[in-house]
Amino acid sequence: MKFFIAGATGATGRHVATLLLQQGHNVVTVARNPAALQSEVSLYPHLSVTAGSVLDMADSDLDNLITDCDGVICCLGHNLTFKGMYGAPRLLCRESVERMAHSIIRTRRQQAEHQPPTKFILMNTNGNRNRDLDEKLSRGDRLVIGIVRLLLPPHRDNELAAEFLRTDIGQNHQDIRWAVVRPDGLVNQDQVSNYESFPSPVRGVVFNSGQVSRINVAHFMTRLACDAGEWQRWVGRMPVVYNAE
Ligand SMILES: NC(=O)c1ccc[n+]([C@@H]2O[C@H](COP(=O)([O-])OP(=O)(O)OC[C@H]3O[C@@H](n4cnc5c(N)ncnc54)[C@H](OP(=O)(O)O)[C@@H]3O)[C@@H](O)[C@H]2O)c1
């Protein structure tokens, strides 16, 4: 299979790319600094890295990368610097998701025969609610998330990116099916370990939250991409992922 990854130089995106490449899939990506993926390129001939970013590429260049992909996986996130958090592009995730979705639609409609809808898997945050469900936050969590939404633009960006898939693409789009992955507090681990996924948070999102390793989130996203049963379970939903205790 062939996948386009946005954010493959990031802490989670790099695991997603490596796991897919190790399974023999073709991976296409775009990176502001392609040298950051040099070691992966030398290990895996079926990895293709183009210099640039989803937001800055011409439509035709993005289409050339996305065409024929079975799935698009977005692990973009704002760099944790003042410029990354408050500078442009404020809507990095929202606008990138929309550009990639429009590219999927354009390229599929140029093909004579329609394949099954392209999968769109978005890495998001457990601080975001799935508004299709009656997800309740504790009063404390609600207060903190409200403050975070006001003070940290990347949180709003994550919310809008997921909302684009949930409402603009919706559940029955002829070209795209999506899943939005909501990790709990992210930590770094070297190896995949046991983890669990749920339709909605089973812990607090700020108070009494838990942890999940980036490599487990990546493993879950690659299972969504490659395992038909896992995809059927979560398509059109927003699973929350935790390390197993
Ligand atoms: N607990 C939670 O729910 C939680 C916690 C943290 C993060 N998250 C979310 O998880 C996602 C990924 O987290 P992570 O830690 O793996 O992220 P990360 O290591 O910071 O990676 C971010 C990726 O986005 C790219 N990027 C950043 N700014 C960009 C720009 N202006 N233009 C193009 N590309 C840009 C980076 O490229 P460069 O290598 O070029 O910088 C990198 O590939 C984010 O959506 C984040 O909000 C969730």
PDB file of C-alpha atoms and ligand atoms in Angstrom:
ATOM      1  CA  MET A   1       0.000   0.000   0.000  1.00  0.00           C
ATOM      2  CA  LYS A   2       1.024   3.624  -0.386  1.00  0.00           C
ATOM      3  CA  PHE A   3       0.633   6.352   2.223  1.00  0.00           C
ATOM      4  CA  PHE A   4       1.231  10.095   2.326  1.00  0.00           C
ATOM      5  CA  ILE A   5       2.405  11.322   5.730  1.00  0.00           C
ATOM      6  CA  ALA A   6       2.357  14.979   6.765  1.00  0.00           C
ATOM      7  CA  GLY A   7       4.653  15.668   9.718  1.00  0.00           C
ATOM      8  CA  ALA A   8       6.929  12.652   9.163  1.00  0.00           C
ATOM      9  CA  THR A   9       9.868  14.546  10.694  1.00  0.00           C
ATOM     10  CA  GLY A  10       7.965  14.906  13.988  1.00  0.00           C
ATOM     11  CA  ALA A  11       8.286  12.753  17.073  1.00  0.00           C
ATOM     12  CA  THR A  12       5.178  10.685  16.240  1.00  0.00           C
ATOM     13  CA  GLY A  13       5.189  11.005  12.446  1.00  0.00           C
ATOM     14  CA  ARG A  14       8.678   9.514  12.275  1.00  0.00           C
ATOM     15  CA  HIS A  15       7.442   6.382  14.093  1.00  0.00           C
ATOM     16  CA  VAL A  16       4.454   6.169  11.723  1.00  0.00           C
ATOM     17  CA  ALA A  17       6.770   6.324   8.709  1.00  0.00           C
ATOM     18  CA  THR A  18       9.193   3.758  10.101  1.00  0.00           C
ATOM     19  CA  LEU A  19       6.474   1.290  11.088  1.00  0.00           C
ATOM     20  CA  LEU A  20       4.877   1.484   7.633  1.00  0.00           C
ATOM     21  CA  LEU A  21       8.243   1.187   5.864  1.00  0.00           C
ATOM     22  CA  GLN A  22       9.199  -1.809   8.011  1.00  0.00           C
ATOM     23  CA  GLN A  23       5.979  -3.491   6.850  1.00  0.00           C
ATOM     24  CA  GLY A  24       7.008  -2.921   3.211  1.00  0.00           C
ATOM     25  CA  HIS A  25       4.584  -0.107   2.378  1.00  0.00           C
ATOM     26  CA  ASN A  26       5.478   2.869   0.180  1.00  0.00           C
ATOM     27  CA  VAL A  27       5.659   6.159   2.054  1.00  0.00           C
ATOM     28  CA  VAL A  28       5.552   9.600   0.463  1.00  0.00           C
ATOM     29  CA  THR A  29       6.167  12.710   2.503  1.00  0.00           C
ATOM     30  CA  VAL A  30       7.020  16.371   2.342  1.00  0.00           C
ATOM     31  CA  ALA A  31       9.433  17.954   4.812  1.00  0.00           C
ATOM     32  CA  ARG A  32      10.686  21.470   5.430  1.00  0.00           C
ATOM     33  CA  ASN A  33      14.061  19.915   6.137  1.00  0.00           C
ATOM     34  CA  PRO A  34      14.385  16.678   4.139  1.00  0.00           C
ATOM     35  CA  ALA A  35      17.832  16.051   5.650  1.00  0.00           C
ATOM     36  CA  ALA A  36      16.027  15.233   8.905  1.00  0.00           C
ATOM     37  CA  LEU A  37      14.870  11.994   7.229  1.00  0.00           C
ATOM     38  CA  GLN A  38      18.255  11.156   5.659  1.00  0.00           C
ATOM     39  CA  SER A  39      18.848   8.007   7.714  1.00  0.00           C
ATOM     40  CA  GLU A  40      15.354   6.658   6.890  1.00  0.00           C
ATOM     41  CA  VAL A  41      15.892   7.420   3.172  1.00  0.00           C
ATOM     42  CA  SER A  42      19.129   5.440   3.125  1.00  0.00           C
ATOM     43  CA  LEU A  43      17.502   2.483   4.934  1.00  0.00           C
ATOM     44  CA  TYR A  44      14.248   2.339   2.943  1.00  0.00           C
ATOM     45  CA  PRO A  45      14.223   2.799  -0.847  1.00  0.00           C
ATOM     46  CA  HIS A  46      10.409   2.932  -0.794  1.00  0.00           C
ATOM     47  CA  LEU A  47      10.445   6.244   1.127  1.00  0.00           C
ATOM     48  CA  SER A  48      10.157   9.400  -0.969  1.00  0.00           C
ATOM     49  CA  VAL A  49      10.789  12.815   0.613  1.00  0.00           C
ATOM     50  CA  THR A  50      10.043  16.096  -1.186  1.00  0.00           C
ATOM     51  CA  ALA A  51      11.276  19.432   0.161  1.00  0.00           C
ATOM     52  CA  GLY A  52       8.550  21.879   1.170  1.00  0.00           C
ATOM     53  CA  SER A  53       5.391  21.933   3.229  1.00  0.00           C
ATOM     54  CA  VAL A  54       1.765  21.045   2.538  1.00  0.00           C
ATOM     55  CA  LEU A  55       0.707  24.674   2.934  1.00  0.00           C
ATOM     56  CA  ASP A  56       3.327  26.113   0.591  1.00  0.00           C
ATOM     57  CA  MET A  57       3.176  23.645  -2.312  1.00  0.00           C
ATOM     58  CA  ALA A  58       1.313  24.253  -5.552  1.00  0.00           C
ATOM     59  CA  ASP A  59      -1.862  22.168  -5.885  1.00  0.00           C
ATOM     60  CA  SER A  60      -0.327  20.232  -8.777  1.00  0.00           C
ATOM     61  CA  ASP A  61       2.778  19.309  -6.749  1.00  0.00           C
ATOM     62  CA  LEU A  62       0.679  18.149  -3.804  1.00  0.00           C
ATOM     63  CA  ASP A  63      -1.569  16.170  -6.161  1.00  0.00           C
ATOM     64  CA  ASN A  64       1.477  14.397  -7.627  1.00  0.00           C
ATOM     65  CA  LEU A  65       2.410  13.194  -4.148  1.00  0.00           C
ATOM     66  CA  ILE A  66      -1.078  12.246  -2.973  1.00  0.00           C
ATOM     67  CA  THR A  67      -2.346  10.586  -6.131  1.00  0.00           C
ATOM     68  CA  ASP A  68      -2.778   6.803  -5.816  1.00  0.00           C
ATOM     69  CA  CYS A  69      -2.261   6.850  -2.040  1.00  0.00           C
ATOM     70  CA  ASP A  70      -4.429   4.441  -0.065  1.00  0.00           C
ATOM     71  CA  GLY A  71      -4.256   6.756   2.916  1.00  0.00           C
ATOM     72  CA  VAL A  72      -3.152  10.154   4.158  1.00  0.00           C
ATOM     73  CA  ILE A  73      -1.832  10.371   7.716  1.00  0.00           C
ATOM     74  CA  CYS A  74      -1.437  13.754   9.384  1.00  0.00           C
ATOM     75  CA  CYS A  75       0.912  14.074  12.379  1.00  0.00           C
ATOM     76  CA  LEU A  76       1.502  17.805  11.999  1.00  0.00           C
ATOM     77  CA  GLY A  77       1.768  19.886  15.138  1.00  0.00           C
ATOM     78  CA  HIS A  78       3.014  23.322  16.069  1.00  0.00           C
ATOM     79  CA  ASN A  79       6.639  23.485  17.200  1.00  0.00           C
ATOM     80  CA  LEU A  80       6.788  24.166  20.932  1.00  0.00           C
ATOM     81  CA  THR A  81       8.501  27.553  20.518  1.00  0.00           C
ATOM     82  CA  PHE A  82       6.982  31.030  20.806  1.00  0.00           C
ATOM     83  CA  LYS A  83       7.039  31.352  16.992  1.00  0.00           C
ATOM     84  CA  GLY A  84       5.590  27.863  16.547  1.00  0.00           C
ATOM     85  CA  MET A  85       2.763  28.525  19.002  1.00  0.00           C
ATOM     86  CA  TYR A  86       1.866  32.140  18.154  1.00  0.00           C
ATOM     87  CA  GLY A  87       3.362  32.809  14.713  1.00  0.00           C
ATOM     88  CA  ALA A  88       2.047  31.910  11.259  1.00  0.00           C
ATOM     89  CA  PRO A  89       0.604  29.583  10.173  1.00  0.00           C
ATOM     90  CA  ARG A  90      -1.843  29.751  13.070  1.00  0.00           C
ATOM     91  CA  LEU A  91      -4.099  27.185  11.400  1.00  0.00           C
ATOM     92  CA  LEU A  92      -1.333  24.808  10.317  1.00  0.00           C
ATOM     93  CA  CYS A  93      -3.353  21.637  11.000  1.00  0.00           C
ATOM     94  CA  ARG A  94      -6.771  22.899   9.879  1.00  0.00           C
ATOM     95  CA  GLU A  95      -5.494  24.346   6.603  1.00  0.00           C
ATOM     96  CA  SER A  96      -3.179  21.420   5.865  1.00  0.00           C
ATOM     97  CA  VAL A  97      -6.001  18.929   6.451  1.00  0.00           C
ATOM     98  CA  GLU A  98      -8.265  20.865   4.102  1.00  0.00           C
ATOM     99  CA  ARG A  99      -5.565  21.098   1.400  1.00  0.00           C
ATOM    100  CA  MET A 100      -4.816  17.364   1.616  1.00  0.00           C
ATOM    101  CA  ALA A 101      -8.522  16.485   1.546  1.00  0.00           C
ATOM    102  CA  HIS A 102      -9.082  18.654  -1.535  1.00  0.00           C
ATOM    103  CA  SER A 103      -6.045  17.056  -3.171  1.00  0.00           C
ATOM    104  CA  ILE A 104      -7.464  13.575  -2.517  1.00  0.00           C
ATOM    105  CA  ILE A 105     -10.774  14.621  -4.071  1.00  0.00           C
ATOM    106  CA  ARG A 106      -9.134  16.221  -7.153  1.00  0.00           C
ATOM    107  CA  THR A 107      -6.810  13.318  -7.853  1.00  0.00           C
ATOM    108  CA  ARG A 108      -9.454  10.635  -7.371  1.00  0.00           C
ATOM    109  CA  ARG A 109     -11.849  12.387  -9.711  1.00  0.00           C
ATOM    110  CA  GLN A 110      -9.191  12.390 -12.437  1.00  0.00           C
ATOM    111  CA  GLN A 111      -9.003   8.607 -12.274  1.00  0.00           C
ATOM    112  CA  ALA A 112     -11.151   6.558 -14.605  1.00  0.00           C
ATOM    113  CA  GLU A 113     -12.107   3.972 -11.998  1.00  0.00           C
ATOM    114  CA  HIS A 114     -12.897   4.871  -8.441  1.00  0.00           C
ATOM    115  CA  GLN A 115     -11.052   2.945  -5.771  1.00  0.00           C
ATOM    116  CA  PRO A 116     -12.457   2.519  -2.234  1.00  0.00           C
ATOM    117  CA  PRO A 117     -12.491   5.894  -0.427  1.00  0.00           C
ATOM    118  CA  THR A 118      -9.075   7.123   0.658  1.00  0.00           C
ATOM    119  CA  LYS A 119      -8.397   6.877   4.390  1.00  0.00           C
ATOM    120  CA  PHE A 120      -7.589  10.100   6.221  1.00  0.00           C
ATOM    121  CA  ILE A 121      -6.081   9.551   9.676  1.00  0.00           C
ATOM    122  CA  LEU A 122      -5.530  12.658  11.782  1.00  0.00           C
ATOM    123  CA  MET A 123      -3.479  12.864  14.965  1.00  0.00           C
ATOM    124  CA  ASN A 124      -5.329  15.192  17.298  1.00  0.00           C
ATOM    125  CA  THR A 125      -5.659  15.654  21.052  1.00  0.00           C
ATOM    126  CA  ASN A 126      -7.722  14.233  23.910  1.00  0.00           C
ATOM    127  CA  GLY A 127      -8.412  17.872  24.843  1.00  0.00           C
ATOM    128  CA  ASN A 128     -10.796  17.922  21.880  1.00  0.00           C
ATOM    129  CA  ARG A 129     -14.341  16.608  22.193  1.00  0.00           C
ATOM    130  CA  ASN A 130     -16.200  14.484  19.661  1.00  0.00           C
ATOM    131  CA  ARG A 131     -19.346  16.549  19.209  1.00  0.00           C
ATOM    132  CA  ASP A 132     -21.145  13.575  17.644  1.00  0.00           C
ATOM    133  CA  LEU A 133     -21.173  12.050  21.128  1.00  0.00           C
ATOM    134  CA  ASP A 134     -22.421  13.327  24.439  1.00  0.00           C
ATOM    135  CA  GLU A 135     -18.939  13.729  25.900  1.00  0.00           C
ATOM    136  CA  LYS A 136     -18.986  15.424  29.275  1.00  0.00           C
ATOM    137  CA  LEU A 137     -15.958  17.088  30.844  1.00  0.00           C
ATOM    138  CA  SER A 138     -15.569  17.671  34.570  1.00  0.00           C
ATOM    139  CA  ARG A 139     -15.983  21.293  35.627  1.00  0.00           C
ATOM    140  CA  GLY A 140     -12.216  21.584  36.244  1.00  0.00           C
ATOM    141  CA  ASP A 141     -11.297  20.099  32.854  1.00  0.00           C
ATOM    142  CA  ARG A 142     -13.820  22.372  31.125  1.00  0.00           C
ATOM    143  CA  LEU A 143     -12.333  25.447  32.777  1.00  0.00           C
ATOM    144  CA  VAL A 144      -8.745  24.559  31.887  1.00  0.00           C
ATOM    145  CA  ILE A 145      -9.589  23.585  28.296  1.00  0.00           C
ATOM    146  CA  GLY A 146     -11.470  26.890  27.899  1.00  0.00           C
ATOM    147  CA  ILE A 147      -8.407  28.812  29.081  1.00  0.00           C
ATOM    148  CA  VAL A 148      -6.100  26.740  26.846  1.00  0.00           C
ATOM    149  CA  ARG A 149      -8.380  27.437  23.883  1.00  0.00           C
ATOM    150  CA  LEU A 150      -8.113  31.180  24.553  1.00  0.00           C
ATOM    151  CA  LEU A 151      -4.379  31.321  25.242  1.00  0.00           C
ATOM    152  CA  LEU A 152      -2.858  28.610  23.033  1.00  0.00           C
ATOM    153  CA  PRO A 153      -3.784  28.911  19.335  1.00  0.00           C
ATOM    154  CA  PRO A 154      -2.597  25.347  18.500  1.00  0.00           C
ATOM    155  CA  HIS A 155      -5.420  23.904  20.598  1.00  0.00           C
ATOM    156  CA  ARG A 156      -8.044  25.741  18.561  1.00  0.00           C
ATOM    157  CA  ASP A 157      -6.214  24.662  15.399  1.00  0.00           C
ATOM    158  CA  ASN A 158      -6.468  20.999  16.464  1.00  0.00           C
ATOM    159  CA  GLU A 159     -10.177  21.407  17.202  1.00  0.00           C
ATOM    160  CA  LEU A 160     -10.841  23.014  13.805  1.00  0.00           C
ATOM    161  CA  ALA A 161      -8.847  20.352  11.940  1.00  0.00           C
ATOM    162  CA  ALA A 162     -10.954  17.569  13.450  1.00  0.00           C
ATOM    163  CA  GLU A 163     -14.161  19.555  12.895  1.00  0.00           C
ATOM    164  CA  PHE A 164     -13.315  19.890   9.198  1.00  0.00           C
ATOM    165  CA  LEU A 165     -13.266  16.101   8.843  1.00  0.00           C
ATOM    166  CA  ARG A 166     -16.285  15.557  11.102  1.00  0.00           C
ATOM    167  CA  THR A 167     -18.557  18.156   9.510  1.00  0.00           C
ATOM    168  CA  ASP A 168     -17.218  19.208   6.080  1.00  0.00           C
ATOM    169  CA  ILE A 169     -16.213  15.718   4.959  1.00  0.00           C
ATOM    170  CA  GLY A 170     -18.772  13.966   7.144  1.00  0.00           C
ATOM    171  CA  GLN A 171     -19.618  10.279   7.303  1.00  0.00           C
ATOM    172  CA  ASN A 172     -20.580   9.509   3.711  1.00  0.00           C
ATOM    173  CA  HIS A 173     -18.128  11.302   1.490  1.00  0.00           C
ATOM    174  CA  GLN A 174     -17.599   9.466  -1.779  1.00  0.00           C
ATOM    175  CA  ASP A 175     -13.811   9.995  -1.768  1.00  0.00           C
ATOM    176  CA  ILE A 176     -12.720  10.152   1.874  1.00  0.00           C
ATOM    177  CA  ARG A 177     -13.285   8.224   5.093  1.00  0.00           C
ATOM    178  CA  TRP A 178     -11.556   9.482   8.223  1.00  0.00           C
ATOM    179  CA  ALA A 179     -10.556   8.680  11.788  1.00  0.00           C
ATOM    180  CA  VAL A 180      -9.325  11.247  14.319  1.00  0.00           C
ATOM    181  CA  VAL A 181      -6.918   9.811  16.888  1.00  0.00           C
ATOM    182  CA  ARG A 182      -6.932  11.505  20.288  1.00  0.00           C
ATOM    183  CA  PRO A 183      -3.890  10.569  22.380  1.00  0.00           C
ATOM    184  CA  ASP A 184      -3.745  11.105  26.112  1.00  0.00           C
ATOM    185  CA  GLY A 185      -0.616  12.849  27.478  1.00  0.00           C
ATOM    186  CA  LEU A 186       2.213  12.032  25.073  1.00  0.00           C
ATOM    187  CA  VAL A 187       5.476  10.496  26.300  1.00  0.00           C
ATOM    188  CA  ASN A 188       8.448   8.966  24.500  1.00  0.00           C
ATOM    189  CA  GLN A 189       9.231   5.252  24.640  1.00  0.00           C
ATOM    190  CA  ASP A 190      11.433   3.152  22.349  1.00  0.00           C
ATOM    191  CA  GLN A 191       9.233   0.091  21.948  1.00  0.00           C
ATOM    192  CA  VAL A 192       5.569  -0.546  21.258  1.00  0.00           C
ATOM    193  CA  SER A 193       3.837  -1.699  24.447  1.00  0.00           C
ATOM    194  CA  ASN A 194       0.254  -2.568  25.385  1.00  0.00           C
ATOM    195  CA  TYR A 195      -2.249   0.195  24.795  1.00  0.00           C
ATOM    196  CA  GLU A 196      -6.020   0.629  24.737  1.00  0.00           C
ATOM    197  CA  SER A 197      -8.409   2.652  22.593  1.00  0.00           C
ATOM    198  CA  PHE A 198     -11.863   3.957  23.538  1.00  0.00           C
ATOM    199  CA  PRO A 199     -14.566   5.953  21.708  1.00  0.00           C
ATOM    200  CA  SER A 200     -14.375   8.731  24.331  1.00  0.00           C
ATOM    201  CA  PRO A 201     -12.051   9.650  27.210  1.00  0.00           C
ATOM    202  CA  VAL A 202     -12.275   7.228  30.152  1.00  0.00           C
ATOM    203  CA  ARG A 203     -10.099   9.484  32.336  1.00  0.00           C
ATOM    204  CA  GLY A 204      -9.945  13.222  32.905  1.00  0.00           C
ATOM    205  CA  VAL A 205      -8.347  15.126  30.045  1.00  0.00           C
ATOM    206  CA  VAL A 206      -6.419  17.503  32.333  1.00  0.00           C
ATOM    207  CA  PHE A 207      -6.976  16.313  35.908  1.00  0.00           C
ATOM    208  CA  ASN A 208      -6.441  12.574  36.414  1.00  0.00           C
ATOM    209  CA  SER A 209      -5.222  12.164  32.845  1.00  0.00           C
ATOM    210  CA  GLY A 210      -2.919   9.301  31.887  1.00  0.00           C
ATOM    211  CA  GLN A 211      -0.202   8.761  29.320  1.00  0.00           C
ATOM    212  CA  VAL A 212       0.396   7.177  25.971  1.00  0.00           C
ATOM    213  CA  SER A 213       3.694   6.777  24.171  1.00  0.00           C
ATOM    214  CA  ARG A 214       4.135   8.347  20.750  1.00  0.00           C
ATOM    215  CA  ILE A 215       5.253   4.981  19.352  1.00  0.00           C
ATOM    216  CA  ASN A 216       1.984   3.409  20.580  1.00  0.00           C
ATOM    217  CA  VAL A 217      -0.018   6.213  18.954  1.00  0.00           C
ATOM    218  CA  ALA A 218       1.943   5.628  15.752  1.00  0.00           C
ATOM    219  CA  HIS A 219       1.336   1.876  15.980  1.00  0.00           C
ATOM    220  CA  PHE A 220      -2.396   2.487  16.416  1.00  0.00           C
ATOM    221  CA  MET A 221      -2.444   4.836  13.423  1.00  0.00           C
ATOM    222  CA  THR A 222      -0.644   2.296  11.227  1.00  0.00           C
ATOM    223  CA  ARG A 223      -3.137  -0.371  12.291  1.00  0.00           C
ATOM    224  CA  LEU A 224      -5.964   1.938  11.248  1.00  0.00           C
ATOM    225  CA  ALA A 225      -4.179   2.389   7.928  1.00  0.00           C
ATOM    226  CA  CYS A 226      -3.483  -1.287   7.242  1.00  0.00           C
ATOM    227  CA  ASP A 227      -5.870  -3.483   9.245  1.00  0.00           C
ATOM    228  CA  ALA A 228      -9.381  -3.672   7.763  1.00  0.00           C
ATOM    229  CA  GLY A 229     -10.968  -4.784  11.050  1.00  0.00           C
ATOM    230  CA  GLU A 230      -9.420  -1.970  13.058  1.00  0.00           C
ATOM    231  CA  TRP A 231     -10.468   0.516  10.392  1.00  0.00           C
ATOM    232  CA  GLN A 232     -14.061  -0.726  10.400  1.00  0.00           C
ATOM    233  CA  ARG A 233     -14.123  -0.311  14.165  1.00  0.00           C
ATOM    234  CA  TRP A 234     -12.989   3.304  14.135  1.00  0.00           C
ATOM    235  CA  VAL A 235     -13.925   4.863  10.795  1.00  0.00           C
ATOM    236  CA  GLY A 236     -15.803   8.146  11.276  1.00  0.00           C
ATOM    237  CA  ARG A 237     -14.937   8.119  14.993  1.00  0.00           C
ATOM    238  CA  MET A 238     -12.423   9.805  17.283  1.00  0.00           C
ATOM    239  CA  PRO A 239     -10.705   7.083  19.343  1.00  0.00           C
ATOM    240  CA  VAL A 240      -8.822   8.061  22.506  1.00  0.00           C
ATOM    241  CA  VAL A 241      -5.620   6.090  23.111  1.00  0.00           C
ATOM    242  CA  TYR A 242      -3.964   5.267  26.466  1.00  0.00           C
ATOM    243  CA  ASN A 243      -1.020   3.135  27.478  1.00  0.00           C
ATOM    244  CA  ALA A 244      -2.382   0.061  29.240  1.00  0.00           C
ATOM    245  CA  GLU A 245      -1.731   0.125  32.987  1.00  0.00           C
TER     246      GLU A 245
HETATM  247  N1  LIG B   1      -1.840  14.786  24.654  1.00  0.00           N
HETATM  248  C1  LIG B   1      -2.164  15.249  23.508  1.00  0.00           C
HETATM  249  O1  LIG B   1      -3.289  15.122  23.168  1.00  0.00           O
HETATM  250  C2  LIG B   1      -1.134  15.866  22.647  1.00  0.00           C
HETATM  251  C3  LIG B   1       0.065  16.290  23.208  1.00  0.00           C
HETATM  252  C4  LIG B   1       0.996  16.838  22.368  1.00  0.00           C
HETATM  253  C5  LIG B   1       0.740  16.945  21.003  1.00  0.00           C
HETATM  254  N2  LIG B   1      -0.453  16.538  20.501  1.00  0.00           N
HETATM  255  C6  LIG B   1      -0.748  16.649  19.092  1.00  0.00           C
HETATM  256  O2  LIG B   1      -0.096  15.592  18.401  1.00  0.00           O
HETATM  257  C7  LIG B   1       0.397  16.050  17.152  1.00  0.00           C
HETATM  258  C8  LIG B   1       1.856  15.683  16.933  1.00  0.00           C
HETATM  259  O3  LIG B   1       2.633  15.690  18.115  1.00  0.00           O
HETATM  260  P1  LIG B   1       4.219  15.414  18.055  1.00  0.00           P
HETATM  261  O4  LIG B   1       4.743  15.578  19.429  1.00  0.00           O
HETATM  262  O5  LIG B   1       4.524  14.155  17.309  1.00  0.00           O
HETATM  263  O6  LIG B   1       4.685  16.665  17.141  1.00  0.00           O
HETATM  264  P2  LIG B   1       6.121  17.222  16.747  1.00  0.00           P
HETATM  265  O7  LIG B   1       7.234  16.284  17.127  1.00  0.00           O
HETATM  266  O8  LIG B   1       6.224  18.617  17.232  1.00  0.00           O
HETATM  267  O9  LIG B   1       6.049  17.226  15.133  1.00  0.00           O
HETATM  268  C9  LIG B   1       5.375  18.224  14.476  1.00  0.00           C
HETATM  269  C10 LIG B   1       5.493  18.019  12.956  1.00  0.00           C
HETATM  270  O10 LIG B   1       4.819  19.125  12.344  1.00  0.00           O
HETATM  271  C11 LIG B   1       5.745  19.807  11.469  1.00  0.00           C
HETATM  272  N3  LIG B   1       5.509  21.243  11.452  1.00  0.00           N
HETATM  273  C12 LIG B   1       5.488  22.081  12.509  1.00  0.00           C
HETATM  274  N4  LIG B   1       5.270  23.347  12.091  1.00  0.00           N
HETATM  275  C13 LIG B   1       5.163  23.291  10.734  1.00  0.00           C
HETATM  276  C14 LIG B   1       4.928  24.273   9.733  1.00  0.00           C
HETATM  277  N5  LIG B   1       4.764  25.566  10.031  1.00  0.00           N
HETATM  278  N6  LIG B   1       4.888  23.874   8.451  1.00  0.00           N
HETATM  279  C15 LIG B   1       5.045  22.571   8.133  1.00  0.00           C
HETATM  280  N7  LIG B   1       5.273  21.588   9.030  1.00  0.00           N
HETATM  281  C16 LIG B   1       5.320  21.952  10.329  1.00  0.00           C
HETATM  282  C17 LIG B   1       7.112  19.503  12.030  1.00  0.00           C
HETATM  283  O11 LIG B   1       8.077  19.716  11.006  1.00  0.00           O
HETATM  284  P3  LIG B   1       9.588  20.182  11.337  1.00  0.00           P
HETATM  285  O12 LIG B   1      10.325  18.913  11.672  1.00  0.00           O
HETATM  286  O13 LIG B   1      10.018  20.816  10.060  1.00  0.00           O
HETATM  287  O14 LIG B   1       9.503  21.144  12.490  1.00  0.00           O
HETATM  288  C18 LIG B   1       6.940  18.043  12.446  1.00  0.00           C
HETATM  289  O15 LIG B   1       7.057  17.204  11.335  1.00  0.00           O
HETATM  290  C19 LIG B   1       0.055  17.533  17.155  1.00  0.00           C
HETATM  291  O16 LIG B   1      -1.189  17.714  16.466  1.00  0.00           O
HETATM  292  C20 LIG B   1      -0.166  17.908  18.567  1.00  0.00           C
HETATM  293  O17 LIG B   1      -1.053  18.971  18.732  1.00  0.00           O
HETATM  294  C21 LIG B   1      -1.370  15.991  21.307  1.00  0.00           C
END
